[in-house]
Amino acid sequence: MTRYIYEFGPRSTDGDASMKNLLGGKGANLAEMARLGLPVPPGFTISTECCNDYFERGGCFPDPLESEVMTALARIEAQMGMRFGDPEAPLLVSCRSGARSSMPGMMETILNVGLCSKTIPGLAARTGNEWFVYDAYRRLIMMYSDVVMEKAEQVVPEDGMGIRLNLEMMMNNLKNDKGYEHDTDISVQDMRALCDRFKKKISEYLNKEFPDDPREQLMGAIGAVFKSWNGKRAVSYRRIEHIPDAWGTAVNVQAMVFGNMGNTSATGVAFTRDPATGKNHFFGEWLVNAQGEDVVAGIRTPNPLNKETKNMQNRHLPSLEEAMPELYAQLYDIRNKLESHYRDMQDIEFTIQEGTLYMLQCRVGKRTATAALNMAMDMFEEGLIDETTMICRLNPKSLDEMLHPIVDPVEEKIAVQVAEGLPAGPGGAWGKIVFTAEDAVQMAKTGENVILVREETNPEDIEGMRAAAAILTARGGMTSHAALVARGWGKCCIVGAGAMKIHARNRQLQVGTRTFKQGDILTLNGTRGIVYEGRLKMKDALENPKFQKFMEIADRHRTMGVRTNADTPEDAATALKFGAQGIGLFRTEHMFYGADSDRPLFLLRKMILSKSTEERQTALDELFPFVKQEIKNTLAVMDNLPVTLRLLDPPLHEFVPQTEATQGEIAKALGIDLEEVIKRSQMLKESNPMIGHRGVRLGITFPEVTRMQVMAIFSAAAELIGDGKHPRPEIMVPVTCNEKELSFTKKIVDVCYRDVLETHNLERIPYLFGTMIEIPRAALIADKMAEDAQFFSFGTNDLTQMTFGFSRDDIGSFMNDYIDHAILDSDPFETLDQEAVGSLIEIAVERGRQTRPDIKLGICGEHGGDPDSVAFCHRAGLTYVSCSPYRVPIARLAAAQAAIQENG
Ligand code: ADP
Ligand code: MG
Ligand code: MG
C-alpha cells in the first residue's frame, strides 16, 4: 500500500532534505530542520503522490487518507498536550502547500484550522487572550472562505471581487469608522462582532455556511491545497518556469504556533546572507504581534532584523537584535547552523510565541545574480564549498542579468529624482508606466518597454510582472511579493517607494505635487532604489573584476569551445571581450542590410536579376571587392582564431527591388527596361522561399556565385598573411542534403585555392571546408557528407524547423497554445528539442566520425546560448557551440558546468 503520510517534529521524523520529490521542498526541509534539532512545531506531510492520486480519482481522497490523517494528528496532539477540536485544550493546525520547487505565493496555505464555536472559549480561557483568539479566527475565516469555499470550488465571483476582498473591505470599513490605525488596535468586542459579520457575509455571498466542525475544516483545507495545484495562477507560473504538471504538491499539516499573542510574540522572514548583494550578513524583517503572512503582505512596514538590515524606510523601527536580544542570539545561532549544514544561503521563516522561538520554514534562498556570484566566491574562500560547487552555484541564465545594463552613472547625476524606495531587484530599466498587470501584458505585446507600477503586487499580477521591464511598488519591504518574484527573475525592481500615491483606477501616479499618467516614461535604478523622470541611458555592467575571475576559474573546467555568431568586425570585437574563441557563423548577407549597404545591395540586386551568365559575371566582379573587404575586416579582428564563413544564403525575394526608383536604377544598370525588371522579379517569387532556391542550390545553378565568394575568402586571407597575420577561414556550405552538392562545391573551392596561392605566391592558406547540417536528410547521411566536409555545424534553427515542420516565421500564431496545453514544455526554437532534433545531431555525430574521426563539430543556431542546449552539446561530444556575443559568457559557464556534471 502506498504510504501517504510522513511525520516531522521534535520526537520523530520520517523524511529528510533529499526527499523533495515526495514531500515537496517545504516538507523535506521541515523534516531536515527537525533532524538538526531545531525547534520545529510537530506536524506531518501528505506526499505529492497522494496529490496525484487525488487528481487521478477525479478530486477524491484515496480511501485510507482520512483515517491516516487522524492517526497522525493524534501523535501531534500527544506531543502538544492538546487535542484537535477539544473544548478545553484545543490544538490548531496550519495546512500548508509545498511543491518540489518553491512557487512563491502561487499556492495556498490556511492557518488556525480547528477554531470553531466549540474551541474558541477554551483557547481564550487557556491563553487569557481573547483578542488573539478572535484575530486568529477572523484570519481563518478570511483564508478559508477564499481558498476552500471559493477558489477550490471554482466559484467565479459575480462582483469580480471575490469573498476575500469583500471581507477585507468590511474590516477596513470597521477600522475607518472606529479610527483604528492598525489591525492590532481593533478591540476584542469589535473583532468578535466582525467574525460574526464575516460568517453572515459568507453565507449570503457563497450560499454556504462557514464550517464549524474542525475535522471538516481540516479535510476541506487539505483538498483545497491539492486543488490549488491546478489553480489558474499556479498553472500559469508553471508554464513560465517550465515546471511539469505531474509533480503535484504536498500538504503539510503542522501544529500552530502564534506570533500574534501580544508583545512578546512576533513573526519574521530572514535570509542567512543578503539576497540582493550577497554580503555575508544576516538579513531579515519581522513584526511584533503578527501572524505568518503579515510580513510578506506589506500590511505594516516590517521592522529590521538587525543593524545590517536597517534602511531609509525602517531605520526608526526597533530591530529584533535590540528588542529581543536573547532570541536574536538564538536565531543567529540557528542561522550559522543552517549555513554550515546546507552550505548555501537559506531563506527562513520563524515565529516567536511568548518568548519561545520556532522555525517554520527554510529553503535555498533566491538571490540576484550579483549576490549569487559574491556568495559563491565568498563561500569558496570560507571553505564552505569546493571549486566545482562554486562554479555550479551561478545559474548561467542569470548572467544575462549581470551583463545587462545599469543606469549610466553620468546621466544619473543630473537626472530628476521622482521617488526613493528599496532596491529589491538590481540593474536599470526605463519604460512607460502602466498600472495593471493586464495593461502591462497588452502594451508589452506591442513591443513597448513598460514599468508595472502597483501599490503592492500579489500573485495575480504575475503575468504582468513578467511582461514588464521593471516593477515599482509603493508598499512592501525587501521580502514582499514583488521583491521575491523580481529577484527570482533577475528583474529590475523597486519596492516601498512610500512617497508615491497610486490611483490605479484612473491610471495615475502622484508624487508630491507631480502627477504621472499611464504611458509617461520613468527610469529605475534597481541597484540603488531610485526612480527618475524620463528615459536615462543604460550602460554595460561587464567590467566586474570578481566576475572575470569567476569566469577564469570556470573556463579551467570547460572542455568544449565557445565561439560567437558575428557578422561585423564590431560584433566580433565585442564577442572577444566576452571570451569568444572564434566565429562559428559569419553571414555574408549582413553586408547587404546595415550601414554602408547601398552599393553592395545594389550590386547584389543586379546579380540576382541578371539573366545571362555574362550579366551575372559583371555584377559579381563589381561585388567582389566589397565581399572581400568585409571578410578581411572580420578575419583581421579574429586573428589566429577560426572564422566560419557561410556561403551566401539569401532569401532572394527579400532582396528583390520593390520601389520604382530602385527598379529603375537596376534597369539602367542592366540596360533593360522597367517592365523587364518587374518581370524578372516576379519570376523569382517562390511559394515556399524557406525551402526554395537558396543555399547551396544557388551555387549549383550559378557556380560563378560560389566562385566569387570563395575567391573573396582566399584573397582576403592571402592579403592578411601578406601583412603577417594568421587568418583561419572555414568555408561553410549551407542548406545541403546530398553529399554530391558538397563534392560539386569542393571542386570550385579547389580551383580557387590554387588560383589564389599562385597569384599571391603562397604555399598554403590554412582553411577548412565543411557544411551546415540543417536538413534531416543531411544528418542521416552524415557519413557520406563527411567525405568532403572537414566540419559540421548544426544549424539548429532550420534543423528544428524542418524536423518539426514548424515554420519559424509563423509559430507565433500557435506556439502559446502548444505550451498552454502542455503539448510542448518549451518553444523548441529556444530550447533544443533533445528528443528528436537531438537524436538527429547524435546520429550525425556518430556517422560523421565513422568517416572522419577528427571531424570538427559545432552548433550555430540560437540554441548555442541556451544553457540546457549547451549541456546537451557537451554530452553529444561537440567541439564547440556558437552564440550571439552577449550570450558567450552564458555558454562558457554552461559548458563548464556540463563538464563538471559529467565528471560527477
Ligand atoms: P508560503 O509557501 O506562501 O510561504 P507557508 O505555508 O509558508 O506559505 O505559510 C504562510 C505563512 O504562515 C508563513 O509566514 C508561515 O510562516 C506561516 N505559518 C505556516 N504554518 C504555521 C504554523 N504552524 N504556525 C505559525 N505560522 C505558520
Ligand atoms: Mg502564501
Ligand atoms: Mg513560506
mmCIF file of C-alpha atoms in Angstrom, residues 559-680:
data_model
loop_
_atom_site.group_PDB
_atom_site.id
_atom_site.type_symbol
_atom_site.label_atom_id
_atom_site.label_comp_id
_atom_site.label_asym_id
_atom_site.label_seq_id
_atom_site.Cartn_x
_atom_site.Cartn_y
_atom_site.Cartn_z
ATOM 1 C CA THR A 559 36.292 21.190 -22.397
ATOM 2 C CA MET A 560 34.024 22.477 -25.163
ATOM 3 C CA GLY A 561 34.903 25.595 -27.141
ATOM 4 C CA VAL A 562 32.685 28.667 -27.306
ATOM 5 C CA ARG A 563 32.522 30.760 -30.431
ATOM 6 C CA THR A 564 30.245 33.537 -31.489
ATOM 7 C CA ASN A 565 27.877 34.316 -34.303
ATOM 8 C CA ALA A 566 29.111 37.628 -35.663
ATOM 9 C CA ASP A 567 28.706 39.355 -38.997
ATOM 10 C CA THR A 568 30.683 42.508 -38.404
ATOM 11 C CA PRO A 569 34.091 43.402 -37.001
ATOM 12 C CA GLU A 570 32.312 45.276 -34.176
ATOM 13 C CA ASP A 571 30.335 42.233 -33.078
ATOM 14 C CA ALA A 572 33.452 40.134 -33.363
ATOM 15 C CA ALA A 573 35.344 42.543 -31.103
ATOM 16 C CA THR A 574 32.524 42.543 -28.524
ATOM 17 C CA ALA A 575 32.461 38.762 -28.528
ATOM 18 C CA LEU A 576 36.221 38.623 -27.977
ATOM 19 C CA LYS A 577 35.759 40.778 -24.893
ATOM 20 C CA PHE A 578 33.198 38.257 -23.657
ATOM 21 C CA GLY A 579 35.654 35.430 -24.230
ATOM 22 C CA ALA A 580 34.714 34.020 -27.630
ATOM 23 C CA GLN A 581 37.274 31.670 -29.177
ATOM 24 C CA GLY A 582 36.436 32.342 -32.780
ATOM 25 C CA ILE A 583 33.407 32.769 -35.008
ATOM 26 C CA GLY A 584 31.036 29.876 -35.555
ATOM 27 C CA LEU A 585 28.861 31.709 -38.016
ATOM 28 C CA PHE A 586 29.606 34.699 -40.208
ATOM 29 C CA ARG A 587 26.741 35.527 -42.536
ATOM 30 C CA THR A 588 27.754 37.321 -45.708
ATOM 31 C CA GLU A 589 24.202 38.583 -46.193
ATOM 32 C CA HIS A 590 24.723 41.042 -43.398
ATOM 33 C CA MET A 591 26.676 43.376 -45.649
ATOM 34 C CA PHE A 592 23.535 43.919 -47.662
ATOM 35 C CA TYR A 593 21.497 45.251 -44.733
ATOM 36 C CA GLY A 594 23.209 47.562 -42.278
ATOM 37 C CA ALA A 595 25.299 50.680 -42.606
ATOM 38 C CA ASP A 596 27.018 51.373 -45.937
ATOM 39 C CA SER A 597 24.994 48.678 -47.631
ATOM 40 C CA ASP A 598 23.604 50.772 -50.505
ATOM 41 C CA ARG A 599 26.237 49.981 -53.062
ATOM 42 C CA PRO A 600 26.693 46.274 -52.277
ATOM 43 C CA LEU A 601 22.932 45.834 -52.117
ATOM 44 C CA PHE A 602 22.565 47.450 -55.493
ATOM 45 C CA LEU A 603 25.177 45.122 -56.947
ATOM 46 C CA LEU A 604 23.572 42.105 -55.339
ATOM 47 C CA ARG A 605 20.240 43.034 -56.893
ATOM 48 C CA LYS A 606 21.908 43.436 -60.178
ATOM 49 C CA MET A 607 23.366 39.989 -59.789
ATOM 50 C CA ILE A 608 20.085 38.429 -58.762
ATOM 51 C CA LEU A 609 18.222 39.951 -61.669
ATOM 52 C CA SER A 610 20.812 39.078 -64.247
ATOM 53 C CA LYS A 611 19.637 36.724 -66.900
ATOM 54 C CA SER A 612 22.760 35.642 -68.711
ATOM 55 C CA THR A 613 25.980 34.377 -67.231
ATOM 56 C CA GLU A 614 27.771 37.400 -68.660
ATOM 57 C CA GLU A 615 25.444 39.855 -66.981
ATOM 58 C CA ARG A 616 25.829 37.973 -63.743
ATOM 59 C CA GLN A 617 29.583 37.788 -64.002
ATOM 60 C CA THR A 618 29.847 41.542 -64.468
ATOM 61 C CA ALA A 619 27.747 42.132 -61.354
ATOM 62 C CA LEU A 620 29.785 39.580 -59.419
ATOM 63 C CA ASP A 621 33.049 41.182 -60.439
ATOM 64 C CA GLU A 622 31.784 44.501 -59.146
ATOM 65 C CA LEU A 623 30.580 42.894 -55.928
ATOM 66 C CA PHE A 624 33.811 41.009 -55.288
ATOM 67 C CA PRO A 625 35.859 43.830 -53.670
ATOM 68 C CA PHE A 626 33.059 44.570 -51.181
ATOM 69 C CA VAL A 627 32.709 40.970 -50.120
ATOM 70 C CA LYS A 628 36.452 40.523 -49.842
ATOM 71 C CA GLN A 629 36.829 43.645 -47.705
ATOM 72 C CA GLU A 630 34.025 42.633 -45.307
ATOM 73 C CA ILE A 631 35.550 39.223 -44.805
ATOM 74 C CA LYS A 632 39.017 40.626 -44.415
ATOM 75 C CA ASN A 633 37.937 43.070 -41.693
ATOM 76 C CA THR A 634 36.408 40.338 -39.611
ATOM 77 C CA LEU A 635 39.236 37.865 -40.180
ATOM 78 C CA ALA A 636 41.607 40.602 -39.022
ATOM 79 C CA VAL A 637 39.781 41.083 -35.723
ATOM 80 C CA MET A 638 39.699 37.321 -35.160
ATOM 81 C CA ASP A 639 43.369 36.878 -35.952
ATOM 82 C CA ASN A 640 44.642 33.413 -35.076
ATOM 83 C CA LEU A 641 41.119 32.226 -34.355
ATOM 84 C CA PRO A 642 38.849 30.160 -36.580
ATOM 85 C CA VAL A 643 36.162 32.017 -38.506
ATOM 86 C CA THR A 644 33.393 30.017 -40.119
ATOM 87 C CA LEU A 645 32.190 31.878 -43.210
ATOM 88 C CA ARG A 646 28.900 30.734 -44.571
ATOM 89 C CA LEU A 647 28.424 30.978 -48.295
ATOM 90 C CA LEU A 648 25.622 33.260 -49.372
ATOM 91 C CA ASP A 649 22.227 32.018 -48.277
ATOM 92 C CA PRO A 650 19.990 34.937 -49.166
ATOM 93 C CA PRO A 651 16.255 34.625 -49.190
ATOM 94 C CA LEU A 652 16.169 36.048 -52.735
ATOM 95 C CA HIS A 653 12.696 37.511 -52.542
ATOM 96 C CA GLU A 654 13.844 39.755 -49.685
ATOM 97 C CA PHE A 655 16.455 41.352 -51.877
ATOM 98 C CA VAL A 656 14.383 41.969 -54.948
ATOM 99 C CA PRO A 657 13.854 45.725 -55.526
ATOM 100 C CA GLN A 658 10.345 46.830 -54.620
ATOM 101 C CA THR A 659 10.090 50.529 -55.403
ATOM 102 C CA GLU A 660 10.002 52.019 -58.835
ATOM 103 C CA ALA A 661 13.092 54.061 -58.127
ATOM 104 C CA THR A 662 15.239 51.063 -57.204
ATOM 105 C CA GLN A 663 13.779 49.058 -60.038
ATOM 106 C CA GLY A 664 14.622 51.904 -62.407
ATOM 107 C CA GLU A 665 18.245 52.002 -61.262
ATOM 108 C CA ILE A 666 18.661 48.301 -61.868
ATOM 109 C CA ALA A 667 17.023 48.611 -65.277
ATOM 110 C CA LYS A 668 19.503 51.275 -66.199
ATOM 111 C CA ALA A 669 22.474 49.304 -64.907
ATOM 112 C CA LEU A 670 21.476 46.197 -66.795
ATOM 113 C CA GLY A 671 20.477 48.108 -69.889
ATOM 114 C CA ILE A 672 16.931 46.724 -69.865
ATOM 115 C CA ASP A 673 13.552 48.390 -69.398
ATOM 116 C CA LEU A 674 11.461 48.624 -66.236
ATOM 117 C CA GLU A 675 8.954 46.046 -67.444
ATOM 118 C CA GLU A 676 11.707 43.505 -67.844
ATOM 119 C CA VAL A 677 12.966 44.160 -64.282
ATOM 120 C CA ILE A 678 9.479 43.648 -62.917
ATOM 121 C CA LYS A 679 9.049 40.509 -64.955
ATOM 122 C CA ARG A 680 12.354 39.061 -63.762
#
